[in-house]
PDB file of C-alpha atoms in Angstrom:
ATOM      1  CA  GLY G   1     117.144  94.439 103.932  1.00 53.00           C
ATOM      2  CA  ALA G   2     119.448  97.177 105.036  1.00 80.00           C
ATOM      3  CA  GLY G   3     121.751  97.053 102.057  1.00 93.00           C
ATOM      4  CA  VAL G   4     122.182  95.714  98.548  1.00 96.00           C
ATOM      5  CA  SER G   5     122.364  91.944  98.598  1.00 97.00           C
ATOM      6  CA  GLN G   6     124.147  89.933  95.909  1.00 98.00           C
ATOM      7  CA  SER G   7     124.413  86.226  95.362  1.00 97.00           C
ATOM      8  CA  PRO G   8     126.378  84.130  94.957  1.00 97.00           C
ATOM      9  CA  SER G   9     129.366  85.820  96.548  1.00 97.00           C
ATOM     10  CA  ASN G  10     131.686  83.475  94.681  1.00 97.00           C
ATOM     11  CA  LYS G  11     131.104  81.431  91.570  1.00 97.00           C
ATOM     12  CA  VAL G  12     133.565  79.139  89.842  1.00 98.00           C
ATOM     13  CA  THR G  13     132.437  77.773  86.519  1.00 97.00           C
ATOM     14  CA  GLU G  14     133.836  76.046  83.486  1.00 97.00           C
ATOM     15  CA  LYS G  15     134.269  77.804  80.196  1.00 97.00           C
ATOM     16  CA  GLY G  16     131.127  77.537  78.112  1.00 97.00           C
ATOM     17  CA  LYS G  17     128.688  77.258  81.009  1.00 98.00           C
ATOM     18  CA  ASP G  18     125.962  79.786  81.732  1.00 98.00           C
ATOM     19  CA  VAL G  19     125.858  81.711  85.010  1.00 98.00           C
ATOM     20  CA  GLU G  20     123.239  83.821  86.756  1.00 98.00           C
ATOM     21  CA  LEU G  21     124.064  86.515  89.268  1.00 98.00           C
ATOM     22  CA  ARG G  22     121.371  87.971  91.483  1.00 98.00           C
ATOM     23  CA  CYS G  23     120.954  91.410  93.020  1.00 97.00           C
ATOM     24  CA  ASP G  24     118.389  92.510  95.592  1.00 96.00           C
ATOM     25  CA  PRO G  25     118.498  96.315  95.854  1.00 95.00           C
ATOM     26  CA  ILE G  26     117.656  98.569  98.760  1.00 94.00           C
ATOM     27  CA  SER G  27     113.910  98.881  99.148  1.00 91.00           C
ATOM     28  CA  GLY G  28     112.601 102.056  97.543  1.00 89.00           C
ATOM     29  CA  HIS G  29     115.595 102.614  95.289  1.00 91.00           C
ATOM     30  CA  THR G  30     114.358 103.098  91.749  1.00 89.00           C
ATOM     31  CA  ALA G  31     117.690 102.840  89.962  1.00 91.00           C
ATOM     32  CA  LEU G  32     119.731  99.630  89.761  1.00 94.00           C
ATOM     33  CA  TYR G  33     123.156  99.255  88.185  1.00 96.00           C
ATOM     34  CA  TRP G  34     125.502  96.474  87.204  1.00 97.00           C
ATOM     35  CA  TYR G  35     129.220  97.153  86.958  1.00 96.00           C
ATOM     36  CA  ARG G  36     132.161  94.849  86.387  1.00 96.00           C
ATOM     37  CA  GLN G  37     135.573  95.205  87.986  1.00 95.00           C
ATOM     38  CA  SER G  38     138.524  93.161  86.832  1.00 91.00           C
ATOM     39  CA  LEU G  39     141.539  92.717  89.102  1.00 83.00           C
ATOM     40  CA  GLY G  40     143.249  96.048  89.675  1.00 77.00           C
ATOM     41  CA  GLN G  41     140.948  97.843  87.260  1.00 82.00           C
ATOM     42  CA  GLY G  42     138.239 100.470  87.535  1.00 85.00           C
ATOM     43  CA  LEU G  43     134.515  99.956  87.296  1.00 92.00           C
ATOM     44  CA  GLU G  44     133.150  99.076  83.892  1.00 93.00           C
ATOM     45  CA  PHE G  45     129.509 100.051  83.392  1.00 92.00           C
ATOM     46  CA  LEU G  46     127.312  97.229  82.114  1.00 96.00           C
ATOM     47  CA  ILE G  47     123.639  98.165  82.418  1.00 95.00           C
ATOM     48  CA  TYR G  48     121.245 100.210  84.458  1.00 92.00           C
ATOM     49  CA  PHE G  49     117.525 100.143  85.162  1.00 93.00           C
ATOM     50  CA  GLN G  50     115.557 103.225  86.140  1.00 88.00           C
ATOM     51  CA  GLY G  51     111.999 102.718  87.279  1.00 84.00           C
ATOM     52  CA  ASN G  52     109.784 101.434  84.476  1.00 83.00           C
ATOM     53  CA  SER G  53     111.929 102.914  81.715  1.00 86.00           C
ATOM     54  CA  ALA G  54     113.733 100.780  79.173  1.00 89.00           C
ATOM     55  CA  PRO G  55     117.131  99.768  80.574  1.00 91.00           C
ATOM     56  CA  ASP G  56     120.344 101.337  79.321  1.00 91.00           C
ATOM     57  CA  LYS G  57     122.227  98.306  77.973  1.00 93.00           C
ATOM     58  CA  SER G  58     124.979 100.280  76.309  1.00 91.00           C
ATOM     59  CA  GLY G  59     127.751  98.793  78.463  1.00 92.00           C
ATOM     60  CA  LEU G  60     127.033  95.121  77.890  1.00 95.00           C
ATOM     61  CA  PRO G  61     130.205  93.754  76.242  1.00 94.00           C
ATOM     62  CA  SER G  62     128.534  91.157  74.029  1.00 95.00           C
ATOM     63  CA  ASP G  63     125.228  89.467  73.318  1.00 96.00           C
ATOM     64  CA  ARG G  64     126.223  86.742  75.749  1.00 97.00           C
ATOM     65  CA  PHE G  65     125.331  89.177  78.513  1.00 98.00           C
ATOM     66  CA  SER G  66     121.765  90.005  79.465  1.00 97.00           C
ATOM     67  CA  ALA G  67     119.973  91.346  82.493  1.00 96.00           C
ATOM     68  CA  GLU G  68     116.442  91.730  83.694  1.00 95.00           C
ATOM     69  CA  ARG G  69     114.756  93.391  86.595  1.00 94.00           C
ATOM     70  CA  THR G  70     111.507  91.893  87.760  1.00 85.00           C
ATOM     71  CA  GLY G  71     108.815  93.955  89.425  1.00 81.00           C
ATOM     72  CA  GLY G  72     111.122  96.923  89.719  1.00 77.00           C
ATOM     73  CA  SER G  73     113.146  95.148  92.377  1.00 89.00           C
ATOM     74  CA  VAL G  74     115.363  92.058  92.062  1.00 94.00           C
ATOM     75  CA  SER G  75     117.697  91.891  89.081  1.00 96.00           C
ATOM     76  CA  THR G  76     119.461  88.969  87.453  1.00 97.00           C
ATOM     77  CA  LEU G  77     122.554  89.279  85.263  1.00 98.00           C
ATOM     78  CA  THR G  78     123.001  86.285  82.978  1.00 98.00           C
ATOM     79  CA  ILE G  79     126.208  85.409  81.168  1.00 98.00           C
ATOM     80  CA  GLN G  80     125.866  82.690  78.551  1.00 98.00           C
ATOM     81  CA  ARG G  81     128.697  80.516  77.286  1.00 98.00           C
ATOM     82  CA  THR G  82     131.168  82.034  79.730  1.00 98.00           C
ATOM     83  CA  GLN G  83     134.709  82.823  78.613  1.00 97.00           C
ATOM     84  CA  GLN G  84     137.843  83.236  80.707  1.00 96.00           C
ATOM     85  CA  GLU G  85     137.830  86.977  80.070  1.00 95.00           C
ATOM     86  CA  ASP G  86     134.488  87.164  81.865  1.00 97.00           C
ATOM     87  CA  SER G  87     136.300  86.481  85.132  1.00 97.00           C
ATOM     88  CA  ALA G  88     135.784  89.547  87.338  1.00 97.00           C
ATOM     89  CA  VAL G  89     133.841  90.880  90.275  1.00 97.00           C
ATOM     90  CA  TYR G  90     130.327  91.834  89.255  1.00 98.00           C
ATOM     91  CA  LEU G  91     129.002  94.664  91.359  1.00 98.00           C
ATOM     92  CA  CYS G  92     125.383  95.640  91.720  1.00 98.00           C
ATOM     93  CA  ALA G  93     124.343  99.015  93.089  1.00 97.00           C
ATOM     94  CA  SER G  94     121.081 100.788  93.712  1.00 95.00           C
ATOM     95  CA  SER G  95     120.260 104.440  94.036  1.00 92.00           C
ATOM     96  CA  ARG G  96     117.472 106.768  94.997  1.00 87.00           C
ATOM     97  CA  GLY G  97     119.178 109.843  93.618  1.00 77.00           C
ATOM     98  CA  ILE G  98     121.589 110.637  90.822  1.00 76.00           C
ATOM     99  CA  GLY G  99     125.087 109.334  91.511  1.00 79.00           C
ATOM    100  CA  GLU G 100     124.606 108.246  95.102  1.00 89.00           C
ATOM    101  CA  LEU G 101     125.115 104.562  94.593  1.00 93.00           C
ATOM    102  CA  PHE G 102     125.034 101.932  97.292  1.00 95.00           C
ATOM    103  CA  PHE G 103     126.974  98.862  96.256  1.00 96.00           C
ATOM    104  CA  GLY G 104     126.553  95.259  97.191  1.00 97.00           C
ATOM    105  CA  GLU G 105     129.532  93.125  98.172  1.00 96.00           C
ATOM    106  CA  GLY G 106     129.814  91.779  94.653  1.00 97.00           C
ATOM    107  CA  SER G 107     129.834  88.385  92.998  1.00 98.00           C
ATOM    108  CA  ARG G 108     133.295  87.100  92.170  1.00 97.00           C
ATOM    109  CA  LEU G 109     133.176  85.046  88.988  1.00 98.00           C
ATOM    110  CA  THR G 110     136.015  82.754  88.006  1.00 97.00           C
ATOM    111  CA  VAL G 111     135.841  80.999  84.664  1.00 97.00           C
ATOM    112  CA  LEU G 112     138.238  78.078  84.350  1.00 96.00           C
TER     113      LEU G 112
ATOM    114  CA  GLN E   1     130.432 107.415  77.362  1.00 56.00           C
ATOM    115  CA  LYS E   2     131.878 110.065  79.601  1.00 63.00           C
ATOM    116  CA  GLU E   3     135.629 109.684  80.052  1.00 89.00           C
ATOM    117  CA  VAL E   4     136.975 110.180  83.532  1.00 93.00           C
ATOM    118  CA  GLU E   5     140.724 110.307  84.066  1.00 94.00           C
ATOM    119  CA  GLN E   6     142.650 109.891  87.291  1.00 93.00           C
ATOM    120  CA  ASN E   7     146.292 109.396  88.167  1.00 84.00           C
ATOM    121  CA  SER E   8     146.553 105.749  89.137  1.00 77.00           C
ATOM    122  CA  GLY E   9     149.171 106.371  91.793  1.00 81.00           C
ATOM    123  CA  PRO E  10     150.103 104.950  94.122  1.00 91.00           C
ATOM    124  CA  LEU E  11     150.099 108.142  96.129  1.00 95.00           C
ATOM    125  CA  SER E  12     152.085 107.728  99.314  1.00 96.00           C
ATOM    126  CA  VAL E  13     151.748 110.319 102.071  1.00 96.00           C
ATOM    127  CA  PRO E  14     152.943 110.386 105.683  1.00 97.00           C
ATOM    128  CA  GLU E  15     150.411 110.237 108.464  1.00 97.00           C
ATOM    129  CA  GLY E  16     149.041 113.689 109.248  1.00 97.00           C
ATOM    130  CA  ALA E  17     149.803 115.103 105.795  1.00 97.00           C
ATOM    131  CA  ILE E  18     147.367 116.240 103.107  1.00 97.00           C
ATOM    132  CA  ALA E  19     146.598 113.828 100.277  1.00 96.00           C
ATOM    133  CA  SER E  20     145.549 115.521  97.052  1.00 96.00           C
ATOM    134  CA  LEU E  21     143.721 113.545  94.367  1.00 97.00           C
ATOM    135  CA  ASN E  22     142.838 114.846  90.928  1.00 96.00           C
ATOM    136  CA  CYS E  23     140.265 113.934  88.322  1.00 96.00           C
ATOM    137  CA  THR E  24     139.410 115.313  84.891  1.00 97.00           C
ATOM    138  CA  TYR E  25     136.378 114.529  82.757  1.00 95.00           C
ATOM    139  CA  SER E  26     135.629 114.871  79.085  1.00 93.00           C
ATOM    140  CA  ASP E  27     131.916 115.678  78.945  1.00 91.00           C
ATOM    141  CA  ARG E  28     131.393 119.398  79.481  1.00 91.00           C
ATOM    142  CA  GLY E  29     127.696 118.711  80.128  1.00 90.00           C
ATOM    143  CA  SER E  30     128.455 116.706  83.258  1.00 92.00           C
ATOM    144  CA  GLN E  31     126.525 117.968  86.235  1.00 91.00           C
ATOM    145  CA  SER E  32     127.170 115.755  89.237  1.00 93.00           C
ATOM    146  CA  PHE E  33     130.498 114.644  90.668  1.00 95.00           C
ATOM    147  CA  PHE E  34     131.313 112.070  93.284  1.00 95.00           C
ATOM    148  CA  TRP E  35     134.194 110.520  95.153  1.00 97.00           C
ATOM    149  CA  TYR E  36     133.996 106.906  96.228  1.00 97.00           C
ATOM    150  CA  ARG E  37     136.437 105.088  98.477  1.00 97.00           C
ATOM    151  CA  GLN E  38     137.217 101.418  97.917  1.00 96.00           C
ATOM    152  CA  TYR E  39     139.181  99.399 100.420  1.00 96.00           C
ATOM    153  CA  SER E  40     141.055  96.399  99.102  1.00 93.00           C
ATOM    154  CA  GLY E  41     138.676  93.505  98.546  1.00 90.00           C
ATOM    155  CA  LYS E  42     135.636  95.615  99.346  1.00 94.00           C
ATOM    156  CA  SER E  43     133.000  97.480  97.366  1.00 95.00           C
ATOM    157  CA  PRO E  44     133.078 101.232  96.718  1.00 96.00           C
ATOM    158  CA  GLU E  45     131.353 103.535  99.182  1.00 96.00           C
ATOM    159  CA  LEU E  46     130.319 107.129  98.586  1.00 95.00           C
ATOM    160  CA  ILE E  47     132.275 109.686 100.589  1.00 96.00           C
ATOM    161  CA  MET E  48     131.646 113.014  98.829  1.00 95.00           C
ATOM    162  CA  SER E  49     129.349 114.575  96.272  1.00 94.00           C
ATOM    163  CA  ILE E  50     129.660 118.005  94.689  1.00 96.00           C
ATOM    164  CA  TYR E  51     127.396 119.723  92.196  1.00 94.00           C
ATOM    165  CA  SER E  52     128.512 123.361  91.913  1.00 94.00           C
ATOM    166  CA  ASN E  53     131.815 125.128  91.412  1.00 96.00           C
ATOM    167  CA  GLY E  54     133.910 125.712  94.499  1.00 96.00           C
ATOM    168  CA  ASP E  55     134.766 123.768  97.595  1.00 96.00           C
ATOM    169  CA  LYS E  56     132.700 121.444  99.726  1.00 97.00           C
ATOM    170  CA  GLU E  57     134.017 120.295 103.069  1.00 97.00           C
ATOM    171  CA  ASP E  58     132.958 117.266 105.096  1.00 95.00           C
ATOM    172  CA  GLY E  59     135.139 116.501 108.066  1.00 96.00           C
ATOM    173  CA  ARG E  60     138.674 115.863 106.877  1.00 97.00           C
ATOM    174  CA  PHE E  61     137.561 115.680 103.236  1.00 97.00           C
ATOM    175  CA  THR E  62     137.262 118.608 100.837  1.00 98.00           C
ATOM    176  CA  ALA E  63     135.992 118.252  97.291  1.00 97.00           C
ATOM    177  CA  GLN E  64     136.795 120.970  94.786  1.00 97.00           C
ATOM    178  CA  LEU E  65     135.049 121.466  91.450  1.00 97.00           C
ATOM    179  CA  ASN E  66     135.997 123.645  88.505  1.00 96.00           C
ATOM    180  CA  LYS E  67     133.589 123.064  85.634  1.00 95.00           C
ATOM    181  CA  ALA E  68     135.365 125.478  83.300  1.00 95.00           C
ATOM    182  CA  SER E  69     138.524 123.389  83.583  1.00 95.00           C
ATOM    183  CA  GLN E  70     136.546 120.120  83.773  1.00 96.00           C
ATOM    184  CA  TYR E  71     138.433 119.269  86.908  1.00 95.00           C
ATOM    185  CA  VAL E  72     137.435 117.865  90.292  1.00 97.00           C
ATOM    186  CA  SER E  73     139.721 117.113  93.195  1.00 97.00           C
ATOM    187  CA  LEU E  74     139.629 115.583  96.648  1.00 97.00           C
ATOM    188  CA  LEU E  75     141.780 116.677  99.556  1.00 97.00           C
ATOM    189  CA  ILE E  76     142.218 114.484 102.599  1.00 97.00           C
ATOM    190  CA  ARG E  77     143.542 116.477 105.535  1.00 97.00           C
ATOM    191  CA  ASP E  78     145.355 114.929 108.502  1.00 97.00           C
ATOM    192  CA  SER E  79     145.661 111.649 106.610  1.00 97.00           C
ATOM    193  CA  GLN E  80     145.324 108.515 108.703  1.00 97.00           C
ATOM    194  CA  PRO E  81     146.414 104.933 107.941  1.00 96.00           C
ATOM    195  CA  SER E  82     142.711 104.094 107.736  1.00 96.00           C
ATOM    196  CA  ASP E  83     142.492 106.389 104.702  1.00 97.00           C
ATOM    197  CA  SER E  84     144.662 103.943 102.734  1.00 97.00           C
ATOM    198  CA  ALA E  85     142.385 102.866  99.910  1.00 96.00           C
ATOM    199  CA  THR E  86     141.612 103.447  96.249  1.00 95.00           C
ATOM    200  CA  TYR E  87     139.623 106.602  95.558  1.00 97.00           C
ATOM    201  CA  LEU E  88     137.302 106.589  92.561  1.00 96.00           C
ATOM    202  CA  CYS E  89     136.096 109.721  90.840  1.00 96.00           C
ATOM    203  CA  ALA E  90     132.632 109.428  89.252  1.00 95.00           C
ATOM    204  CA  VAL E  91     130.703 111.741  86.982  1.00 94.00           C
ATOM    205  CA  SER E  92     127.140 111.881  85.696  1.00 90.00           C
ATOM    206  CA  GLY E  93     125.059 114.106  83.463  1.00 82.00           C
ATOM    207  CA  ASN E  94     121.361 114.743  83.895  1.00 72.00           C
ATOM    208  CA  ASP E  95     120.579 111.046  83.983  1.00 73.00           C
ATOM    209  CA  TYR E  96     121.366 108.254  86.373  1.00 75.00           C
ATOM    210  CA  LYS E  97     124.294 106.865  84.397  1.00 80.00           C
ATOM    211  CA  LEU E  98     127.522 107.173  86.346  1.00 88.00           C
ATOM    212  CA  SER E  99     130.980 106.875  84.788  1.00 90.00           C
ATOM    213  CA  PHE E 100     133.943 106.004  86.979  1.00 93.00           C
ATOM    214  CA  GLY E 101     137.627 106.730  86.694  1.00 93.00           C
ATOM    215  CA  ALA E 102     140.138 103.951  87.200  1.00 91.00           C
ATOM    216  CA  GLY E 103     140.930 105.172  90.700  1.00 94.00           C
ATOM    217  CA  THR E 104     143.928 106.516  92.607  1.00 95.00           C
ATOM    218  CA  THR E 105     145.494 104.279  95.228  1.00 95.00           C
ATOM    219  CA  VAL E 106     146.488 106.118  98.400  1.00 96.00           C
ATOM    220  CA  THR E 107     148.851 104.732 101.013  1.00 96.00           C
ATOM    221  CA  VAL E 108     149.230 106.584 104.301  1.00 97.00           C
ATOM    222  CA  ARG E 109     152.532 105.787 106.020  1.00 94.00           C
ATOM    223  CA  ALA E 110     152.389 105.602 109.805  1.00 88.00           C
TER     224      ALA E 110
END
């Protein structure tokens, strides 16, 4: 596709449920990022994947969060046992070069 | 984690004026600097990148970098209402990890 695709665009879930968010990056982009943005806040780094290297997971806020990237392309961010503070927009971005990120439209997560 | 600081604003400027946005960063080893624009309810989009000291101009936008002072700025000349958005400063080292500031909200008054 022409841009970064994320799904679902909106997700409402109950506290304690697991959720999966999907990201399909731009073809040929070797780097893939997940960020989180709470209402009125900046971007909080979660994790990034670069080629076949081990991912940088240093931004994941707890062990309830995990992410994988299959075949160097599609990535899934999983949040287990969701909490209300997990409510945010989860943004995926891909990049071919350092810093030049192309963002998807985001997945808005609401935990009731 | 690189720290990136911006004035949150809001910065209100009249149409046609110059909007000046500032950003400081903590990691002296930072090498690449970016400005992203984020419209309300939308995702960030890259508008400027700068890698060496001095000025870089692109249309109505000018990015300025001073590594000695750990300072990067963005000037928007002839501001238009369509420039009303939040501007995010982002910094990276020699890897792909990008740290963002909290953003400065700009409002251009018609």
